[in-house]
Short mmCIF file of C-alpha atoms in Angstrom, two decimals:
data_model
loop_
_atom_site.label_atom_id
_atom_site.label_comp_id
_atom_site.label_asym_id
_atom_site.label_seq_id
_atom_site.Cartn_x
_atom_site.Cartn_y
_atom_site.Cartn_z
CA MET A 201 115.61 -1.87 86.03
CA GLU A 202 114.37 -2.01 89.68
CA LEU A 203 117.06 0.24 90.57
CA LEU A 204 116.15 2.81 88.04
CA LYS A 205 112.36 2.86 89.34
CA MET A 206 114.09 4.67 92.38
CA LEU A 207 115.08 7.74 90.30
CA SER A 208 113.18 10.73 89.83
CA ALA A 209 114.07 13.19 86.97
CA ASN A 210 112.64 16.31 88.66
CA GLU A 211 114.36 15.33 91.74
CA ILE A 212 117.71 15.01 90.08
CA VAL A 213 117.25 18.29 88.35
CA ALA A 214 115.97 20.16 91.53
CA GLN A 215 118.76 18.86 93.54
CA ILE A 216 121.53 19.80 90.75
CA ILE A 217 119.78 23.30 90.98
CA GLY A 218 119.99 23.47 94.73
CA PHE A 219 123.63 22.52 94.50
CA LEU A 220 124.34 24.98 92.01
CA ILE A 221 122.74 27.74 94.24
CA LEU A 222 124.71 26.67 97.49
CA LEU A 223 127.49 26.68 95.24
CA PHE A 224 127.03 30.31 94.07
CA LEU A 225 126.34 31.35 97.63
CA LEU A 226 129.26 29.76 99.31
CA ARG A 227 131.57 30.88 96.57
CA ALA A 228 130.39 34.44 97.38
CA PHE A 229 130.23 34.25 101.09
CA ALA A 230 132.51 31.68 102.14
CA TRP A 231 135.38 30.68 99.87
CA LYS A 232 136.43 33.79 98.22
CA LYS A 233 135.92 36.07 101.45
CA VAL A 234 137.15 33.56 104.01
CA LEU A 235 140.00 32.19 102.15
CA GLY A 236 140.97 35.78 101.05
CA PHE A 237 140.71 36.72 104.59
CA LEU A 238 143.06 33.61 105.68
CA ASP A 239 145.55 34.31 103.40
CA LYS A 240 145.69 37.84 104.47
CA ARG A 241 146.00 36.87 108.06
CA LYS A 242 148.51 34.31 106.85
CA GLU A 243 150.68 37.25 105.32
CA GLN A 244 150.14 39.46 108.16
CA ILE A 245 151.42 36.67 110.63
CA ALA A 246 154.23 36.02 108.05
CA SER A 247 155.18 39.90 108.12
CA GLY A 248 154.56 39.97 111.89
CA PHE A 249 157.28 37.19 112.22
CA LYS A 250 159.40 39.00 109.71
CA GLU A 251 159.32 42.17 111.41
CA ILE A 252 160.09 40.66 115.04
CA GLU A 253 162.97 38.81 113.04
CA GLU A 254 164.24 42.21 111.78
CA ALA A 255 163.74 43.67 115.09
CA LYS A 256 165.33 40.80 116.98
CA ALA A 257 168.59 41.51 114.42
CA ASP A 258 168.61 45.37 115.07
CA ILE A 259 168.34 44.51 119.08
CA GLU A 260 171.28 42.42 118.34
CA LYS A 261 173.23 44.90 116.33
CA MET A 262 172.72 47.56 118.80
CA ARG A 263 173.52 45.30 121.66
CA LEU A 264 177.00 44.72 119.76
CA ASP A 265 177.06 48.59 119.30
CA TYR A 266 176.50 49.28 122.73
CA ASP A 267 178.99 46.52 123.89
CA ALA A 268 181.56 48.17 121.50
CA LYS A 269 180.87 51.35 122.99
CA LEU A 270 181.07 50.28 126.54
CA ALA A 271 184.39 48.61 125.85
CA SER A 272 185.70 51.88 123.86
CA ILE A 273 184.49 53.98 127.15
CA GLU A 274 186.03 51.34 129.67
CA GLN A 275 189.18 51.74 127.44
CA ALA A 276 188.90 55.53 127.57
CA ALA A 277 188.45 55.58 131.19
CA LYS A 278 191.02 53.45 131.86
CA HIS A 279 193.43 55.44 129.53
CA LYS A 280 192.24 58.59 131.26
CA ILE A 281 192.78 57.26 134.78
CA HIS A 282 196.32 55.98 133.69
CA GLU A 283 197.17 59.68 132.46
CA ALA A 284 195.81 61.19 135.66
CA ALA A 285 197.89 58.92 137.77
CA ASN A 286 200.88 59.81 135.69
CA GLU A 287 200.13 63.54 135.66
CA SER A 288 199.64 63.42 139.68
CA LYS A 289 203.00 61.38 139.84
CA VAL A 290 204.64 64.32 137.95
CA ILE A 291 202.58 66.84 140.04
CA LEU A 292 203.75 65.17 143.46
CA GLU A 293 207.44 64.92 141.91
CA ASP A 294 207.50 68.62 140.95
CA ALA A 295 205.79 69.53 144.52
CA ARG A 296 208.42 67.55 146.28
CA LYS A 297 211.33 69.20 144.45
CA ASN A 298 209.74 72.36 145.13
CA ALA A 299 209.33 71.74 148.77
CA HIS A 300 212.90 70.27 148.84
CA ALA A 301 214.10 73.63 147.09
CA GLN A 302 212.26 75.86 149.50
CA ALA A 303 213.42 74.16 152.65
CA GLN A 304 216.93 74.01 151.18
CA GLU A 305 216.49 77.78 150.60
CA ILE A 306 215.05 78.24 154.00
CA ILE A 307 217.96 76.46 155.26
CA ASP A 308 220.35 78.64 153.58
CA ASN A 309 218.71 81.60 154.58
CA ALA A 310 218.93 80.74 158.00
CA LYS A 311 222.65 79.58 158.10
CA ASN A 312 223.49 83.22 156.21
CA SER A 313 221.46 84.80 158.85
CA ILE A 314 223.22 82.59 161.56
CA LYS A 315 226.36 83.70 160.10
CA TYR A 316 225.41 87.59 159.85
CA GLU A 317 224.25 87.44 163.58
CA LEU A 318 227.28 85.88 164.71
CA SER A 319 229.53 88.13 162.91
CA LYS A 320 227.29 90.86 164.39
CA ALA A 321 227.44 89.46 167.82
CA LYS A 322 231.32 89.17 167.47
CA GLU A 323 231.66 92.83 166.22
CA GLU A 324 229.53 93.90 169.20
CA LEU A 325 231.64 91.69 171.64
CA LYS A 326 234.81 93.13 170.44
CA ASN A 327 233.32 96.63 170.69
CA GLU A 328 232.20 95.72 174.16
CA ILE A 329 235.71 94.21 174.74
CA ILE A 330 237.44 97.45 173.45
CA ASP A 331 235.40 99.49 175.54
CA LEU A 332 235.95 97.46 178.79
CA THR A 333 239.72 97.30 177.79
CA LEU A 334 240.02 101.01 177.29
CA LYS A 335 238.31 101.78 180.69
CA ALA A 336 240.44 99.16 182.29
CA THR A 337 243.36 100.59 180.71
CA GLU A 338 242.59 104.21 181.53
CA ASN A 339 242.19 102.98 184.96
CA VAL A 340 245.22 101.22 185.08
CA ILE A 341 247.57 103.79 183.40
CA GLN A 342 245.71 106.91 184.42
CA GLU A 343 246.53 108.14 181.15
CA LYS A 344 244.20 109.17 178.50
CA LEU A 345 245.40 108.93 174.82
CA THR A 346 243.66 110.04 171.92
CA GLU A 347 240.56 108.09 171.39
CA LYS A 348 241.58 107.31 168.00
CA GLY A 349 244.70 105.91 168.90
CA ASP A 350 243.43 103.81 171.70
CA ARG A 351 240.96 101.92 169.65
CA GLN A 352 243.62 101.25 166.75
CA LEU A 353 245.80 100.09 169.46
CA VAL A 354 243.12 97.71 170.89
CA LYS A 355 241.86 96.53 167.64
CA ASP A 356 245.38 95.48 166.60
CA PHE A 357 245.40 93.55 169.54
CA LEU A 358 241.99 91.83 168.99
CA ASP A 359 242.78 91.03 165.48
CA GLY A 360 245.92 89.38 166.53
CA LEU A 361 243.93 87.36 168.81
CA ASP A 362 241.32 86.20 166.09
CA LYS A 363 244.60 85.07 164.25
CA LEU A 364 245.64 83.00 167.22
CA MET B 57 95.24 -3.81 104.00
CA ALA B 58 97.89 -6.37 103.48
CA VAL B 59 99.25 -4.12 100.38
CA GLU B 60 99.47 -1.28 103.06
CA ALA B 61 101.49 -3.22 105.37
CA THR B 62 104.16 -4.03 102.94
CA GLU B 63 104.26 -0.02 101.87
CA VAL B 64 105.49 0.70 105.37
CA ARG B 65 108.39 2.61 104.94
CA HIS B 66 111.73 1.62 107.23
CA GLU B 67 112.39 4.98 108.32
CA LEU B 68 111.73 7.40 111.22
CA PRO B 69 108.75 9.81 110.76
CA ASN B 70 109.62 13.45 109.76
CA LEU B 71 108.10 16.74 109.43
CA VAL B 72 107.30 16.21 106.12
CA SER B 73 105.68 12.76 106.73
CA PHE B 74 103.72 14.44 109.40
CA LEU B 75 102.54 17.19 107.13
CA ALA B 76 101.71 14.71 104.15
CA ASP B 77 99.53 12.59 107.07
CA ILE B 78 97.76 15.69 108.14
CA ILE B 79 97.01 16.44 104.80
CA GLY B 80 96.26 13.16 103.72
CA ARG B 81 98.57 11.19 101.54
CA LYS B 82 96.10 10.45 98.92
CA THR B 83 95.47 13.94 98.22
CA ARG B 84 97.17 15.56 95.54
CA LEU B 85 98.82 18.23 97.56
CA GLY B 86 99.61 15.36 100.09
CA GLU B 87 101.28 13.24 97.33
CA GLN B 88 103.40 16.28 96.05
CA ILE B 89 104.64 17.16 99.30
CA TYR B 90 105.68 13.52 99.81
CA LEU B 91 107.04 13.34 96.50
CA TRP B 92 109.33 16.51 96.93
CA GLU B 93 110.28 15.47 100.47
CA ASN B 94 113.93 15.17 99.73
CA ILE B 95 114.22 18.29 98.11
CA LEU B 96 112.54 20.05 100.95
CA PHE B 97 114.98 19.06 103.38
CA SER B 98 117.85 19.77 100.72
CA LEU B 99 116.42 23.05 100.56
CA ILE B 100 116.67 23.50 104.43
CA ALA B 101 120.36 22.15 104.45
CA VAL B 102 120.97 24.96 101.56
CA PHE B 103 119.15 27.58 104.06
CA VAL B 104 120.91 26.60 107.19
CA ILE B 105 124.20 26.39 105.55
CA SER B 106 123.99 29.74 103.72
CA LEU B 107 122.69 31.46 107.03
CA ILE B 108 125.80 30.07 109.02
CA VAL B 109 128.07 31.09 106.54
CA TYR B 110 126.79 34.51 105.99
CA LEU B 111 126.74 35.25 109.77
CA ALA B 112 130.21 33.92 109.99
CA SER B 113 131.52 35.96 107.33
CA ARG B 114 129.51 39.21 107.58
CA LYS B 115 131.75 40.71 110.08
CA GLN B 116 135.13 39.18 109.81
CA LYS B 117 137.58 40.06 112.52
CA MET B 118 141.34 39.61 112.58
CA ILE B 119 140.75 37.90 115.98
CA PRO B 120 138.14 35.64 115.18
CA GLY B 121 135.01 34.87 117.32
CA ARG B 122 133.70 31.27 117.63
CA LEU B 123 131.43 30.96 114.90
CA GLN B 124 134.06 32.73 112.50
CA ASN B 125 136.98 30.48 114.03
CA ALA B 126 134.77 27.26 113.27
CA ILE B 127 133.96 28.48 109.70
CA GLU B 128 137.48 29.09 109.23
CA LEU B 129 138.85 25.78 110.53
CA VAL B 130 136.31 24.12 108.17
CA VAL B 131 137.35 26.39 105.10
CA GLY B 132 141.01 26.17 105.91
CA GLY B 133 140.89 22.37 106.63
CA LEU B 134 139.11 21.62 103.22
CA ASP B 135 141.59 23.91 101.33
CA ASP B 136 144.46 21.73 102.79
CA PHE B 137 142.76 18.80 102.07
CA VAL B 138 142.15 19.54 98.27
CA CYS B 139 145.54 21.32 97.91
CA GLY B 140 147.15 18.39 99.47
CA ILE B 141 145.86 16.19 97.16
CA LEU B 142 145.87 18.50 93.80
CA GLY B 143 148.92 20.71 94.56
CA ARG B 144 149.13 24.36 94.13
CA ASN B 145 146.37 24.84 91.57
CA GLY B 146 144.18 22.88 93.39
CA ARG B 147 142.43 25.85 95.02
CA ARG B 148 140.53 26.40 91.87
CA TYR B 149 138.52 23.31 92.98
CA THR B 150 138.45 24.13 96.41
CA PRO B 151 135.00 25.92 96.45
CA PHE B 152 133.29 23.03 94.58
CA ILE B 153 134.78 20.11 96.48
CA GLY B 154 134.36 22.03 99.93
CA THR B 155 130.78 22.80 99.31
CA LEU B 156 130.11 19.40 97.97
CA PHE B 157 131.43 17.97 101.37
CA ILE B 158 129.64 20.40 103.66
CA TYR B 159 126.21 20.23 101.73
CA ILE B 160 126.54 16.29 101.94
CA ILE B 161 127.61 16.20 105.38
CA PHE B 162 124.73 18.52 106.52
CA MET B 163 122.28 16.18 104.65
CA ASN B 164 123.56 13.14 106.01
CA LEU B 165 123.42 14.43 109.68
CA PHE B 166 120.05 15.80 109.13
CA GLY B 167 118.87 12.05 109.46
CA ILE B 168 119.91 11.42 113.30
CA ILE B 169 117.98 14.95 113.76
CA PRO B 170 114.68 14.19 115.24
CA PHE B 171 111.74 14.87 112.68
CA MET B 172 114.24 15.56 109.90
CA LYS B 173 115.43 13.13 107.03
CA SER B 174 118.98 12.58 105.22
CA PRO B 175 117.90 13.78 101.69
CA THR B 176 121.03 11.56 100.59
CA SER B 177 119.22 8.29 101.22
CA SER B 178 117.58 9.13 98.16
CA TRP B 179 119.67 7.95 95.02
CA SER B 180 118.10 10.93 92.94
CA THR B 181 119.54 13.29 95.40
CA THR B 182 123.17 11.54 95.19
CA LEU B 183 122.80 11.02 91.49
CA GLY B 184 122.26 14.89 90.87
CA LEU B 185 125.38 15.64 92.90
CA ALA B 186 127.46 12.88 91.08
CA ILE B 187 126.30 14.31 87.78
CA CYS B 188 127.53 17.74 89.06
CA VAL B 189 130.94 16.02 89.76
CA PHE B 190 131.10 14.43 86.39
CA ILE B 191 130.08 17.02 84.34
CA TYR B 192 132.75 19.35 86.13
CA VAL B 193 135.43 16.46 85.67
CA GLN B 194 134.82 16.21 82.22
CA TYR B 195 134.68 20.08 81.54
CA THR B 196 138.08 20.51 83.44
CA ALA B 197 139.54 17.81 81.18
CA PHE B 198 138.53 19.21 77.93
CA LYS B 199 139.51 22.74 79.26
CA GLU B 200 143.12 21.84 80.63
CA LEU B 201 144.01 19.00 78.05
CA GLY B 202 142.04 19.86 74.90
CA PHE B 203 140.03 17.69 72.64
CA LEU B 204 142.98 15.75 71.37
CA GLY B 205 144.58 15.72 74.92
CA TYR B 206 141.46 14.50 76.30
CA LEU B 207 141.51 11.70 73.61
CA ASP B 208 144.96 10.94 74.32
CA HIS B 209 144.22 10.81 77.89
CA MET B 210 141.30 8.27 77.52
CA MET B 211 143.73 5.81 75.33
CA GLY B 212 145.76 5.47 78.12
CA ARG B 213 149.62 4.65 78.61
CA PRO B 214 152.04 3.15 77.68
CA ARG B 215 151.81 2.88 73.85
CA GLY B 216 154.08 0.75 71.77
CA ILE B 217 154.56 -0.99 68.61
CA LEU B 218 152.08 -2.85 66.34
CA ALA B 219 149.19 -3.99 68.63
CA PHE B 220 150.14 -1.51 71.10
CA SER B 221 149.63 1.40 68.74
CA VAL B 222 146.26 0.55 67.89
CA PHE B 223 144.31 -2.16 69.30
CA VAL B 224 145.22 -1.64 73.02
CA PRO B 225 144.62 1.95 73.11
CA VAL B 226 141.22 1.69 71.29
CA MET B 227 140.41 -1.12 73.98
CA MET B 228 141.61 1.27 76.69
CA PHE B 229 139.49 3.99 75.13
CA ILE B 230 136.19 1.94 75.30
CA LEU B 231 137.05 1.03 78.71
CA HIS B 232 137.87 4.53 80.01
CA ILE B 233 134.44 5.61 78.60
CA VAL B 234 132.74 2.84 80.29
CA SER B 235 134.61 3.64 83.80
CA GLU B 236 133.91 7.69 83.33
CA LEU B 237 130.21 6.81 82.86
CA VAL B 238 129.99 4.20 85.65
CA ARG B 239 131.76 6.61 88.12
CA PRO B 240 128.87 8.80 88.85
CA ILE B 241 126.58 5.67 89.62
CA SER B 242 129.32 4.13 91.91
CA LEU B 243 129.69 7.54 93.58
CA SER B 244 125.83 8.00 94.00
CA LEU B 245 125.22 4.53 95.00
CA ARG B 246 127.75 4.13 97.49
CA LEU B 247 126.60 7.24 99.28
CA ARG B 248 122.87 6.74 98.98
CA SER B 249 123.29 2.95 100.10
CA ASN B 250 125.28 3.87 103.14
CA ILE B 251 122.87 6.63 104.34
CA TRP B 252 119.96 4.66 103.66
CA GLY B 253 121.33 1.79 105.69
CA ASP B 254 121.99 4.27 108.47
CA ASP B 255 118.47 5.47 108.57
CA MET B 256 117.01 2.11 108.36
CA LEU B 257 119.04 1.00 111.13
CA LEU B 258 118.02 4.13 113.33
CA SER B 259 114.40 3.45 112.35
CA VAL B 260 114.67 -0.55 113.29
CA LEU B 261 116.56 0.04 116.30
CA ALA B 262 114.46 2.93 117.75
CA GLY B 263 112.32 0.69 119.58
CA PHE B 264 114.97 -1.51 121.15
CA GLY B 265 117.04 -1.34 124.25
CA LEU B 266 119.68 -3.42 125.92
CA GLY B 267 119.73 -3.08 129.96
CA GLY B 268 117.58 0.09 129.89
CA VAL B 269 120.10 1.71 127.49
CA PRO B 270 117.99 2.45 123.97
CA LEU B 271 119.91 0.73 121.27
CA LEU B 272 119.38 4.14 119.35
CA VAL B 273 122.15 5.82 121.44
CA PHE B 274 124.64 3.30 119.56
CA SER B 275 123.40 3.56 116.41
CA THR B 276 123.06 7.40 116.48
CA LEU B 277 126.99 7.34 117.13
CA LEU B 278 127.26 4.94 114.19
CA ALA B 279 125.32 6.82 111.91
CA ILE B 280 127.32 10.23 112.86
CA LEU B 281 130.27 8.39 111.88
CA ALA B 282 128.92 6.86 108.92
CA GLY B 283 127.82 10.25 107.80
CA VAL B 284 131.05 12.02 108.21
CA VAL B 285 132.98 9.09 106.55
CA GLN B 286 130.98 9.18 103.52
CA ALA B 287 131.12 12.73 103.11
CA VAL B 288 134.86 12.54 103.33
CA VAL B 289 134.57 9.53 100.75
CA PHE B 290 132.39 11.33 98.44
CA SER B 291 134.63 14.50 98.52
CA LEU B 292 137.89 12.45 98.42
CA LEU B 293 136.74 10.18 95.34
CA THR B 294 135.76 13.72 93.24
CA THR B 295 139.05 15.20 94.29
CA ILE B 296 140.93 12.10 92.97
CA TYR B 297 138.92 12.41 89.68
CA PHE B 298 140.15 15.80 89.17
CA ALA B 299 143.87 14.69 90.06
CA LEU B 300 143.84 12.18 87.53
CA VAL B 301 142.95 14.68 85.05
CA LEU B 302 145.29 17.42 86.26
CA THR B 303 148.09 14.83 86.49
CA HIS B 304 148.00 14.68 82.53
CA GLU B 305 147.99 18.51 82.67
CA GLU B 306 151.21 18.67 84.61
CA GLU B 307 152.74 16.06 82.29
CA ALA B 308 151.57 17.97 79.31
CA GLN B 309 153.02 21.14 80.92
CA VAL B 310 156.47 19.51 81.55
CA ASN B 311 156.43 17.85 78.23
CA LYS B 312 155.94 21.48 76.72
CA SER B 313 158.58 23.03 78.68
#
């Protein structure tokens, strides 16, 4: 009963009303608003993390794509280099063959030319010898035969020499 | 004079006691002011808390300032505390329990501010709060369990044959009724007595010192600790009372499913 003397009904009721007022105010300003805001921020952070993860996955995918492309480009480059090397070999071989053929042709031409020049020189030499021989013969026998007969005579002689 | 000497209160002077002294305690106005001392300090607490919360939540930013950060820390912490005990559905009770905690901690710590007083050192204040808890817990129990479910909850478990089917449940029902009625008294007396003891310690040790250091320094630290701990205890017990009711709710849901 001594304890009950410490109580005041007015104070209890006033305290309950005061607490309910505070509860109403905090429910309006703090709990709904702040908890809602915290939830919103949590969601934003979670979605941000999700976006980062997605971006990471995209970047990884892009990296793999680029790696694959780079590998294919390297492969293509190697292939091109190989093709170019083969082509250059073919060209080189053709050029070598052409050069060889041209050189052979030049040599053949030169040989033919030499042959021709030789035969021409021989012919000229023959004629010179014939002339010299005729002059010498004329001087020796002091008798001039017909020119055609002389020439035939010397030519026969020279042909006979060639056969020797 | 001898009677006046026995009426000396073991608490530090505060604004209201000064005002009552100025007006004259024997006058009607002085008596009224003195009578409503705790309510006045409670209203100051209500005003201060509302003002802080209003200022903090007025312009909420995604990157919070100091005040918003502090309020978010308290609100988030209390929500985690309540939901940690009550589970996912605990958020429904966070505003009630959180408000109770903030209100009590403010009133408890008012005692260490010069010229202020802890309204929680009055049993009427703490009983008012405990009655709020009692009514809300009983309302939740009726709402969640229904009338028959509530009676079933009050009769306790386990049940069995013969005596266990009638006698024990009836006894348990009476025991539960008593324990439910005692809860607000124990809850309020625990808080009131601890804070009253702290205030008394502060007033008694106010004039003493040890080697030039006032003992009030140590007792103030003790009062801060006790104020926080008692607010936590009151909120924790309130949460547990809700948990005791909501556990049956979950069991009922499991049985239904």
